[in-house]
Short mmCIF file of C-alpha atoms in Angstrom, two decimals:
data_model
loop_
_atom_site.label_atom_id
_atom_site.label_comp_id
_atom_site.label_asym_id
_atom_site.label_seq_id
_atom_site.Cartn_x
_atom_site.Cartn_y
_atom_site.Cartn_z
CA UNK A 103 -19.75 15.98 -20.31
CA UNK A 104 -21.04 18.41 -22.97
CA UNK A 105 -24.08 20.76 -22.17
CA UNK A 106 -26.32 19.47 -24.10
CA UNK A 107 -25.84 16.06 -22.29
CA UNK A 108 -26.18 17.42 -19.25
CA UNK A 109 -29.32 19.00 -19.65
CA UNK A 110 -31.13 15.54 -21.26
CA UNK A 111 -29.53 13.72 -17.87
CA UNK A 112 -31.11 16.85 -16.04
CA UNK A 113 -34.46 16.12 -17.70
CA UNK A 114 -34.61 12.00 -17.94
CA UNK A 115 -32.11 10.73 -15.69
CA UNK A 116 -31.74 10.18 -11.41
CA UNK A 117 -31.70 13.28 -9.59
CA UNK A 118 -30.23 12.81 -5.98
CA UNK A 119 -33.30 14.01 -3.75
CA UNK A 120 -33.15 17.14 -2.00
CA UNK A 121 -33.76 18.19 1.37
CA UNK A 122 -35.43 21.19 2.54
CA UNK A 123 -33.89 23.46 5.91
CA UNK A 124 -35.06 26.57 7.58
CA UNK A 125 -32.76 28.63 5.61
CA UNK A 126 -30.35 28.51 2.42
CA UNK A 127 -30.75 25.83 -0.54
CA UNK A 128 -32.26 22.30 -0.24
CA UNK A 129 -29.17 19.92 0.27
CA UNK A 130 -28.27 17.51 -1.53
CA UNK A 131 -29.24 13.61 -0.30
CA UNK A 132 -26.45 12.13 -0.92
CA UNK A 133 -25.40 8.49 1.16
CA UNK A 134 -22.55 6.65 1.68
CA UNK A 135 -24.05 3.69 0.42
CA UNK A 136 -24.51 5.88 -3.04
CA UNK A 137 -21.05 6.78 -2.89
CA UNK A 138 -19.09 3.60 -2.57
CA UNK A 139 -21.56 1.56 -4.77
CA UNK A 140 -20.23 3.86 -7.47
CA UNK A 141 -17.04 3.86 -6.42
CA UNK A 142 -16.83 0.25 -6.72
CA UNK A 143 -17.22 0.47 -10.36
CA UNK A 144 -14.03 2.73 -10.09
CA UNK A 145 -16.22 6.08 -11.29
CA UNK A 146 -14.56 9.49 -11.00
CA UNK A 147 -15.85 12.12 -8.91
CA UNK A 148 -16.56 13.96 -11.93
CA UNK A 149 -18.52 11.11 -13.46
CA UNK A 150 -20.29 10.62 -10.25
CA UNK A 151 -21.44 13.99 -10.12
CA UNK A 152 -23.03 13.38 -13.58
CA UNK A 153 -25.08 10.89 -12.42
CA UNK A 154 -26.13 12.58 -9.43
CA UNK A 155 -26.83 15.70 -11.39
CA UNK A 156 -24.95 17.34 -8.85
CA UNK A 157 -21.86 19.86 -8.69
CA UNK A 158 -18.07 18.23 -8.37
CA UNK A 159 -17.99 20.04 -5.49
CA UNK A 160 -21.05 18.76 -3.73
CA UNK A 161 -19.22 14.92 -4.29
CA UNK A 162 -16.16 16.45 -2.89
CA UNK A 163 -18.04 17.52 0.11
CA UNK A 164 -19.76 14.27 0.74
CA UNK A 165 -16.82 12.30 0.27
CA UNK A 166 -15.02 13.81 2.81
CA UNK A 167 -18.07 14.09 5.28
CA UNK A 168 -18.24 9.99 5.00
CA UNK A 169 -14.12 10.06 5.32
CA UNK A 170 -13.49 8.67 1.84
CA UNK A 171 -10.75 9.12 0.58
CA UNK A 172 -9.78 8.56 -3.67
CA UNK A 173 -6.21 7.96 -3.28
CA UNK A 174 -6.20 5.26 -0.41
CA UNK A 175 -7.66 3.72 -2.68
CA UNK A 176 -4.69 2.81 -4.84
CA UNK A 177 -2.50 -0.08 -3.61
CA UNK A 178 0.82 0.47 -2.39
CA UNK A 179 1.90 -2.70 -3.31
CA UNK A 180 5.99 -1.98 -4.33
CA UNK A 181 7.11 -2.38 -7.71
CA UNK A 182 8.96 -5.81 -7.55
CA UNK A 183 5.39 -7.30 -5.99
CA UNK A 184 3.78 -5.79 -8.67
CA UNK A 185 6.23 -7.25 -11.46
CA UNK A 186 5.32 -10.73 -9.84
CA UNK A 187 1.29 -10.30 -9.69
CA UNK A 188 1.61 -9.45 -13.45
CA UNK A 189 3.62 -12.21 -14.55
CA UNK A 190 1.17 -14.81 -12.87
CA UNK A 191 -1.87 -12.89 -14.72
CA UNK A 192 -0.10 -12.45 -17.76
CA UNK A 193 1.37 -16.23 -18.29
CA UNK A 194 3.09 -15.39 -21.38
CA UNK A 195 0.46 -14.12 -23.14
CA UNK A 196 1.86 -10.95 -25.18
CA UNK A 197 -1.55 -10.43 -26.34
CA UNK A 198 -2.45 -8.53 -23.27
CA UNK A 199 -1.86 -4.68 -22.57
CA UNK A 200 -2.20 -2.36 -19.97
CA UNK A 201 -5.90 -1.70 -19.73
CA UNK A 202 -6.47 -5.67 -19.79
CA UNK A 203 -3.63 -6.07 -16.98
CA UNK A 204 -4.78 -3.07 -14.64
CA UNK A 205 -8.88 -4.39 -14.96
CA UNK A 206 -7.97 -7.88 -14.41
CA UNK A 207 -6.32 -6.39 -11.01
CA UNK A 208 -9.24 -4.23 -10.49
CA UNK A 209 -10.89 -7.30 -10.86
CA UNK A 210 -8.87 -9.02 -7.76
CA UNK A 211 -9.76 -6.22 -5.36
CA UNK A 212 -6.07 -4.33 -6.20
CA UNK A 213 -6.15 -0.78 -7.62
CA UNK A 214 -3.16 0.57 -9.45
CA UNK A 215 -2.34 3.80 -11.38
CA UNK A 216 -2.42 2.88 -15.35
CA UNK A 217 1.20 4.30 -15.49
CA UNK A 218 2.73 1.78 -12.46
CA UNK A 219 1.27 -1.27 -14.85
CA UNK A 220 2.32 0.00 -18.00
CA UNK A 221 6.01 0.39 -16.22
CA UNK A 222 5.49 -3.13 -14.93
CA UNK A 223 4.62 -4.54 -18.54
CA UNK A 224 7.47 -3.08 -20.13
CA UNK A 225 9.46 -4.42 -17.00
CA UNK A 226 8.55 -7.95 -17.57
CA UNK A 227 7.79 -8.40 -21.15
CA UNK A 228 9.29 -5.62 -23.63
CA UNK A 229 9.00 -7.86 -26.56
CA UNK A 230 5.05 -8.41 -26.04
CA UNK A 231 5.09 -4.85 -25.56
CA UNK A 232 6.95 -4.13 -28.62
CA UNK A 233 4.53 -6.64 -30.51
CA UNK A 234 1.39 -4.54 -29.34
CA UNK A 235 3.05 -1.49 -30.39
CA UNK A 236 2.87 -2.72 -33.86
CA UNK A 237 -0.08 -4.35 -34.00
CA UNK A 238 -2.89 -2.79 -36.25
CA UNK A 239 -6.00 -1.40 -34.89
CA UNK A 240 -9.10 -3.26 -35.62
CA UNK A 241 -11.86 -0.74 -37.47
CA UNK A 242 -15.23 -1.48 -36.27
CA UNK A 243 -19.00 -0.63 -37.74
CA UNK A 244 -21.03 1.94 -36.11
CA UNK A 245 -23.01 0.44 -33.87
CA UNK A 246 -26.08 1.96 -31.87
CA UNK A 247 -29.12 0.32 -29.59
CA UNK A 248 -31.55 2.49 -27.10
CA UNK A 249 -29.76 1.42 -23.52
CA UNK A 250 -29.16 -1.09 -21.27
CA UNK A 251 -30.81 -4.84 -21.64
CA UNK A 252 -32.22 -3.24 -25.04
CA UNK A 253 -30.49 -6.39 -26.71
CA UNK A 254 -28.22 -9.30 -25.72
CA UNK A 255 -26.27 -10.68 -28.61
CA UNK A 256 -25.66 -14.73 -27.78
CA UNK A 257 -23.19 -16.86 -29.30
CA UNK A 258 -21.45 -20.17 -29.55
CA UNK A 259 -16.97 -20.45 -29.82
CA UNK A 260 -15.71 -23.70 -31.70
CA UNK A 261 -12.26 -22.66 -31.69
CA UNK A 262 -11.89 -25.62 -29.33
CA UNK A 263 -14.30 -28.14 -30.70
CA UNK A 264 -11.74 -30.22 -31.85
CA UNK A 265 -11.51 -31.23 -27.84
CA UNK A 266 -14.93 -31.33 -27.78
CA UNK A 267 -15.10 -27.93 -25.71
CA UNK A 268 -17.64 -24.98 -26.48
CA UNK A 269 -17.90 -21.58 -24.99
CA UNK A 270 -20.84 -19.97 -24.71
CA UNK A 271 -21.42 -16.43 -24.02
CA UNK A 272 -23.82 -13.62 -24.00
CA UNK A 273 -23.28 -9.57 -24.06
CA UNK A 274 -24.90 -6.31 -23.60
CA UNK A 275 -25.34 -4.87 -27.06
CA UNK A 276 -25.48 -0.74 -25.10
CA UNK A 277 -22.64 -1.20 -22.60
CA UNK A 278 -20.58 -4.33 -24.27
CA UNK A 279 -20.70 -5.90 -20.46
CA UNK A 280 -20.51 -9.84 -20.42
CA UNK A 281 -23.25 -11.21 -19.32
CA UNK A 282 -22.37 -14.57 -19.36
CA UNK A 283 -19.29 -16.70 -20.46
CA UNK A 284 -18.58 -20.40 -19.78
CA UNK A 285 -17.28 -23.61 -21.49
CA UNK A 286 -19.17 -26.41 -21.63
CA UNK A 287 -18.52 -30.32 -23.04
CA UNK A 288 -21.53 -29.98 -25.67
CA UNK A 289 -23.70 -27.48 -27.35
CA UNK A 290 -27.17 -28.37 -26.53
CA UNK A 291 -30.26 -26.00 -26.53
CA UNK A 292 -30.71 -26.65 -22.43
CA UNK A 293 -27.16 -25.71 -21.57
CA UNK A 294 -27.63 -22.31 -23.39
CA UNK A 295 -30.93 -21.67 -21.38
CA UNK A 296 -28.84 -22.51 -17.93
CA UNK A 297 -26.43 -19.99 -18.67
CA UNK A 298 -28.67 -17.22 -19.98
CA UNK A 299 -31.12 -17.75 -17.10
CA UNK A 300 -28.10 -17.24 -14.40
CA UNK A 301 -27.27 -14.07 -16.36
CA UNK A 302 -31.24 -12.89 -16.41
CA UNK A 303 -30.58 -13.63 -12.47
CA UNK A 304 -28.12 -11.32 -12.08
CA UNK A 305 -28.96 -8.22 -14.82
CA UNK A 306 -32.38 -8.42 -15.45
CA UNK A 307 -34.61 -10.06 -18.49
CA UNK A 308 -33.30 -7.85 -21.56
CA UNK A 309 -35.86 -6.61 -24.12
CA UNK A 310 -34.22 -8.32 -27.02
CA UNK A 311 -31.55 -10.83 -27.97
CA UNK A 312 -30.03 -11.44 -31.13
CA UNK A 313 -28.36 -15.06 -31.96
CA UNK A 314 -27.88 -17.13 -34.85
CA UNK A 315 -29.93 -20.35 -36.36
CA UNK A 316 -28.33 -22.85 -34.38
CA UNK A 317 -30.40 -25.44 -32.64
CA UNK A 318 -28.79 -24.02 -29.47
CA UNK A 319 -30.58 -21.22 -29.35
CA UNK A 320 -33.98 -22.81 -29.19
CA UNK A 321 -34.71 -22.41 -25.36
CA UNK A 322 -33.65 -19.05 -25.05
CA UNK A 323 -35.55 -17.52 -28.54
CA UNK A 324 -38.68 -19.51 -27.18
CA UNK A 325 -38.39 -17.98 -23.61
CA UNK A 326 -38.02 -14.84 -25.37
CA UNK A 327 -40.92 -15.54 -27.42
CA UNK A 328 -43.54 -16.23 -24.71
CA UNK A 329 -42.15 -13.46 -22.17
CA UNK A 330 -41.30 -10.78 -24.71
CA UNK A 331 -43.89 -11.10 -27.09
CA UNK A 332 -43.54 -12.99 -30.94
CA UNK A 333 -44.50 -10.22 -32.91
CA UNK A 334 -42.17 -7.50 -31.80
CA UNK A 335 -38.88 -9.28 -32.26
CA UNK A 336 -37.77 -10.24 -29.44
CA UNK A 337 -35.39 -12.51 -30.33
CA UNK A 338 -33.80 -11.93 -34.00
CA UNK A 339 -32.09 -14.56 -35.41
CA UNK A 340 -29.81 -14.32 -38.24
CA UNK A 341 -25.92 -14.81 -39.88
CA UNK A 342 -23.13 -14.89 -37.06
CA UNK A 343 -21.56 -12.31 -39.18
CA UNK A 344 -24.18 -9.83 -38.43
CA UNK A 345 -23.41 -10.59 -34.61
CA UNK A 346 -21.38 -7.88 -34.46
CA UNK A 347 -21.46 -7.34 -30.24
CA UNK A 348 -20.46 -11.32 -29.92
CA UNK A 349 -18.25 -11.70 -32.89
CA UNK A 350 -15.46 -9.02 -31.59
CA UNK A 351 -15.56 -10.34 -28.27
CA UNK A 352 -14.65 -13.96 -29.53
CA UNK A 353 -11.18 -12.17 -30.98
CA UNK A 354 -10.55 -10.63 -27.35
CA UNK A 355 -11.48 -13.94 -25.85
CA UNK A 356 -8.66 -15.56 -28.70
CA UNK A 357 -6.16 -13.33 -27.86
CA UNK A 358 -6.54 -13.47 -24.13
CA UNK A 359 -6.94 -17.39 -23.08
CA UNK A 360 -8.38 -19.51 -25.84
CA UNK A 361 -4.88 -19.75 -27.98
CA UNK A 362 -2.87 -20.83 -25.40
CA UNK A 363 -4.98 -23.93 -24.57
CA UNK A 364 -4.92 -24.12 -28.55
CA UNK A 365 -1.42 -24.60 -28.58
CA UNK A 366 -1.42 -26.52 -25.54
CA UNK A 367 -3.63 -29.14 -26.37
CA UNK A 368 -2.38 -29.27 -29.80
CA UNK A 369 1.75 -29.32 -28.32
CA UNK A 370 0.11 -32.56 -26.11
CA UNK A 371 -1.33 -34.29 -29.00
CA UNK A 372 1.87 -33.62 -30.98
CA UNK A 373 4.04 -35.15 -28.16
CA UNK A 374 1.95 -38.24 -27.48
CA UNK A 375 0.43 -37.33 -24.68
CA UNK A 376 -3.36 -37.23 -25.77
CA UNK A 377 -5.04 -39.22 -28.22
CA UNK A 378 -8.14 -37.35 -29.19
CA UNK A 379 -9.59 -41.01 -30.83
CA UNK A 380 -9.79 -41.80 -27.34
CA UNK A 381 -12.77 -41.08 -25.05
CA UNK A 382 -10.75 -41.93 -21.84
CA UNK A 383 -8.36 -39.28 -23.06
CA UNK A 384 -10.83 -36.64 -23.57
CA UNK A 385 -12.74 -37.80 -20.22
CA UNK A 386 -9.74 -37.09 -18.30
CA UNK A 387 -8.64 -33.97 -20.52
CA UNK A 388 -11.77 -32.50 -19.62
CA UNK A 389 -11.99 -33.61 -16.13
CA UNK A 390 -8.45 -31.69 -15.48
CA UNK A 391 -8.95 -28.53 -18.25
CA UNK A 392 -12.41 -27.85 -18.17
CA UNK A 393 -12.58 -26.21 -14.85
CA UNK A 394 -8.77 -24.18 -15.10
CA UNK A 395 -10.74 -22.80 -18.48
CA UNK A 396 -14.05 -21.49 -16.56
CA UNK A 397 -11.58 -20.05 -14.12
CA UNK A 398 -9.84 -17.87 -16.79
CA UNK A 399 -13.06 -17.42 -18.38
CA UNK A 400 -14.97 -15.93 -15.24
CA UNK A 401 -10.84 -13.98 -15.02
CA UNK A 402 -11.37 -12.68 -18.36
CA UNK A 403 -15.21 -11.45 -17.68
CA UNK A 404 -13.50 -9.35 -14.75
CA UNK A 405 -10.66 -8.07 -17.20
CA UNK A 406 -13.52 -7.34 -19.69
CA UNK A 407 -15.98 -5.44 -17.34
CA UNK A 408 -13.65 -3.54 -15.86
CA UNK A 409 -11.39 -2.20 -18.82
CA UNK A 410 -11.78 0.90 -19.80
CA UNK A 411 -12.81 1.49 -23.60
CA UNK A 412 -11.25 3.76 -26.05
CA UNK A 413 -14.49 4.78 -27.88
CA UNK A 414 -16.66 5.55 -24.60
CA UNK A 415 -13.70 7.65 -23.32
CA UNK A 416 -12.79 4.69 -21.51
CA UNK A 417 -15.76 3.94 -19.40
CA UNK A 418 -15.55 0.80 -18.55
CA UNK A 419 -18.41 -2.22 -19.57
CA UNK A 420 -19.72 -1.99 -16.05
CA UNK A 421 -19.36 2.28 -15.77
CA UNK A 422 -21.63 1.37 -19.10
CA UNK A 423 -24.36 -0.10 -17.62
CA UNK A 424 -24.68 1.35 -14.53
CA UNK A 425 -24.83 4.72 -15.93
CA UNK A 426 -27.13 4.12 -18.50
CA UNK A 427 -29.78 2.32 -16.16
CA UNK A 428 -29.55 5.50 -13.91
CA UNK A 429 -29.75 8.00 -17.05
CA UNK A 430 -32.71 5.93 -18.26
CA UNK A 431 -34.35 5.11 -15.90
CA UNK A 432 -37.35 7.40 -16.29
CA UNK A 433 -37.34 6.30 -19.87
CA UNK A 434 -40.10 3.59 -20.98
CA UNK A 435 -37.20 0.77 -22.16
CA UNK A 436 -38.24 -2.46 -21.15
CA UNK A 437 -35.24 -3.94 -20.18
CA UNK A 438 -34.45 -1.00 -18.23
CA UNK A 439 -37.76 -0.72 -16.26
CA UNK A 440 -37.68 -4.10 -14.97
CA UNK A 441 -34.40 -3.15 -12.99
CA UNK A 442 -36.39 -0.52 -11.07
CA UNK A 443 -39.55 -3.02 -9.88
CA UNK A 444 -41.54 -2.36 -12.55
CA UNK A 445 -44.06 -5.17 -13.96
CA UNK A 446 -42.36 -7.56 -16.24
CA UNK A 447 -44.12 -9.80 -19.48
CA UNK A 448 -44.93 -9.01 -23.04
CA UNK A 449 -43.72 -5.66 -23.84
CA UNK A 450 -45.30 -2.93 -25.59
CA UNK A 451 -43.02 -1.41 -27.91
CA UNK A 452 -42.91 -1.29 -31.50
CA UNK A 453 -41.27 -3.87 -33.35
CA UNK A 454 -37.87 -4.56 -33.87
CA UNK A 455 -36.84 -4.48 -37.81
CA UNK A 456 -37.00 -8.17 -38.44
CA UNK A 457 -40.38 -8.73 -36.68
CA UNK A 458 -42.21 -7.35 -40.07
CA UNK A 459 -40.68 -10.86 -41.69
CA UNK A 460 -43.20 -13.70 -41.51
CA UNK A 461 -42.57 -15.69 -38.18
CA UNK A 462 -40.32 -18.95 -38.36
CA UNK A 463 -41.52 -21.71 -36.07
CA UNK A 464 -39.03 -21.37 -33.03
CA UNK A 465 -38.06 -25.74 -33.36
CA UNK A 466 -37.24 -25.57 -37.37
CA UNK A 467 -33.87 -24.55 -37.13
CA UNK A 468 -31.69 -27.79 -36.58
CA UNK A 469 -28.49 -27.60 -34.33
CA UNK A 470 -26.02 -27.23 -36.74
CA UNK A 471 -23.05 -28.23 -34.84
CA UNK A 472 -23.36 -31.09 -32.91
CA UNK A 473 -20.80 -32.17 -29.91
CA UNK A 474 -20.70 -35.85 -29.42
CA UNK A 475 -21.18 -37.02 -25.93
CA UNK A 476 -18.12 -39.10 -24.43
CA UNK A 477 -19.16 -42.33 -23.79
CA UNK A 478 -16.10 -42.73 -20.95
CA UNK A 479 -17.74 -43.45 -17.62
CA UNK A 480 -16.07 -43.74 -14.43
CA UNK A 481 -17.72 -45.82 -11.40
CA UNK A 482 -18.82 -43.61 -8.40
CA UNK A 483 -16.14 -44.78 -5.92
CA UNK A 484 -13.30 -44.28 -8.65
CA UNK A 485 -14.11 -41.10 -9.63
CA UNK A 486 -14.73 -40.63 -5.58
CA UNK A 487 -10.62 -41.88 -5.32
CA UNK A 488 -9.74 -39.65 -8.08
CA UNK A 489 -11.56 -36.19 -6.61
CA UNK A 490 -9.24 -36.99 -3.67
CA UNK A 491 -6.37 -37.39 -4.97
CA UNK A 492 -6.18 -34.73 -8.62
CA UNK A 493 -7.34 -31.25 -7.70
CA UNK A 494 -7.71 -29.99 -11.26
CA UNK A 495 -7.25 -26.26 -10.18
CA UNK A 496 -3.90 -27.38 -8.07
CA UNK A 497 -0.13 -27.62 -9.35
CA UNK A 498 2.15 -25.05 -10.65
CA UNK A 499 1.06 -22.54 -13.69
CA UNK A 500 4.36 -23.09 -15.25
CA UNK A 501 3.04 -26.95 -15.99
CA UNK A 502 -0.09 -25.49 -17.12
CA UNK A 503 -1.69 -28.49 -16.00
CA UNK A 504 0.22 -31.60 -17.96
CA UNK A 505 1.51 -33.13 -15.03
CA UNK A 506 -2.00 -33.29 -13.64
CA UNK A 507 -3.61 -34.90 -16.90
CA UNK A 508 -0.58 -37.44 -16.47
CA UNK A 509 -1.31 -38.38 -13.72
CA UNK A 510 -5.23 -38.57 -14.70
CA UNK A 511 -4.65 -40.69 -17.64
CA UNK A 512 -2.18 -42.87 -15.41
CA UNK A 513 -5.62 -43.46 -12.97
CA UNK A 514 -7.51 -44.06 -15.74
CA UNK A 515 -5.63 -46.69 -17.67
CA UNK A 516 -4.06 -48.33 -14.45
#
């Protein structure tokens, strides 16, 4: 960290308390609890001591007074178990490096040097690797906002609408943390507002969000609206293209899970085995697909949170946030001070830029893309018969579910 950043933490960020004694310097207060809630987000001791505005040293010194140690940390898991943990995570997908292997198993609890996984990449798949290597590097905009829950940026993915199947996400516009990111069977307004009100749950109400005109979005700008404030912005809607938070994390979502049940579903209707003019067919697609996709979804948010990024010198999405809510803590951000206790409802802040256009009633804007609901219905004791008998989450990867919606679509039609 450069000086000048240090002395603006110094100045507007936590401070670990000190401690007075008869003689020498106030001591540092400094608990284990501190220590391996930021360890858990896989901070260094050097960033650590940053946050604490505290020496490396003084970290060092507390670690080992709480007998923590940095390197029993790592997994000694041996190179052929490693090999097989990243083939299951992988599943063919070449799309997926190093830094989205080793978070995904930071994700699982299991801690491995960068090197061991590159090794074990190049082990396993040195044509994906190969195909990385000469990928191109995407060149982004320069992108700013004040800190953490300064502005969400909310979005809608059709790449599988065909299959009637939407994802729906949310992320941090400061720290690029996920904040929410689930399929769903339709694209209605009320489905949105479930999902961003779990997320609110867990990280706080943010100050802003940013979305698009769809009709989806109505609950959520409205709750914005009356909580925020109407005439400071809080929720700015506008062109998905301007979306620029949401829009690059649909390519990352692309490349790591949504083109292979692309191809898959597309291989099945190619081979006979679904008929997407059928509504028992997409009833029992869903039934076995839907969940295995929120399972690599809420996979994928892990990968994503805990990867480290190239442009923050690899602080990872969660590092992000954490450290930011610490830094700014003293700071009078709304979405930040709610974090800390303080009292939440229409902020005081000066508007956003788009809050000097004249107000647009938050109902006008019509949902644009429209999922039609499957009129399918199974009776309660058949779909009872079928629970018990198709786990949609069991079977072997390598079938990637088929044999499941077989046997599904055998149930159904029997």
């Amino acid at each position: 960290m450069k000086r000048d950043e240090r002395l603006w933490q110094v100045s507007q960020g936590y401070r670990a308390p000190r401690k007075r004694g008869r003689v020498g310097q106030p001591r540092c207060l400094i608990t284990e609890e501190q220590l391996q809630f930021l360890l858990s987000f896989n901070f260094t001791v050097q960033q650590i001591a940053d946050i604490l505005c505290v020496s490396r040293r003084t970290v060092t010194q507390r670690l080992r007074q709480h007998n923590i140690t940095i390197r029993g940390r790592y997994s000694n898991m041996t190179d052929a178990e490693l090999d097989e943990r990243v083939i299951d995570l992988v599943q063919g997908n070449d799309e997926l490096g190093p830094d989205a292997v080793r978070a995904r198993l930071f994700g699982e609890g299991i801690i491995v040097q960068r090197r061991r996984v590159r090794q074990s990449l190049l082990r396993t798949n040195p044509a994906g690797a190969a195909l990385r290597a000469m990928s191109h590097r995407m060149h982004r905009r320069t992108y700013r906002v004040a800190g953490p829950n300064s502005l969400w940026h909310l979005d809608g993915n059709h790449k599988l609408i065909r299959w009637r199947i939407v994802i729906h996400g949310g992320i941090d516009g400061f720290s690029r943390m996920i904040v929410f990111l689930q399929a769903s069977n339709n694209n209605r307004s009320s489905t949105v507002m479930e999902q961003f009100v779990q997320a609110v749950d867990q990280f706080g109400v943010p100050s802003r969000v940013r979305c698009d005109h769809g009709g989806e979005n109505n609950a959520v700008c409205l709750f914005m609206d009356v909580f925020r404030g109407t005439a400071r912005g809080s929720a700015l809607r506008g062109r998905s293209t301007h979306n620029q938070r949401i829009e690059r994390l649909w390519r990352d979502v692309w490349n790591g899970l949504s083109n292979v049940y692309h191809s898959l579903f597309t291989l099945l209707e190619q081979d006979g085995i679904l008929d997407i003019n059928s509504e028992t067919h997409l009833w029992a697609l869903h039934y076995v697909y839907m969940p295995r996709i929120d399972q690599d979804l809420q996979r994928f948010v892990n990968q994503w949170n805990h990867h480290g990024l190239r442009t923050t010198r690899y602080m990872s999405p969660y590092r992000m946030f954490v450290r930011g809510c610490l830094r700014l803590q003293s700071q009078n951000l709304t979405g930040v001070q709610g974090l800390f206790g303080a009292d939440e409802g229409p902020a005081d802040e000066q508007p956003a830029e788009q809050a000097v256009r004249p107000p647009v009633p938050t109902f006008n804007w019509p949902e644009r893309v429209a999922v039609p609901a499957n009129t399918f219905a199974v009776e309660p004791g058949r779909l009872q018969e079928l629970q018990h008998r198709v786990d949609p989450l069991a079977g072997s990867r390598d079938r990637m579910g088929v044999d499941l919606l077989q046997e599904v679509l055998s149930f159904l039609l029997s």
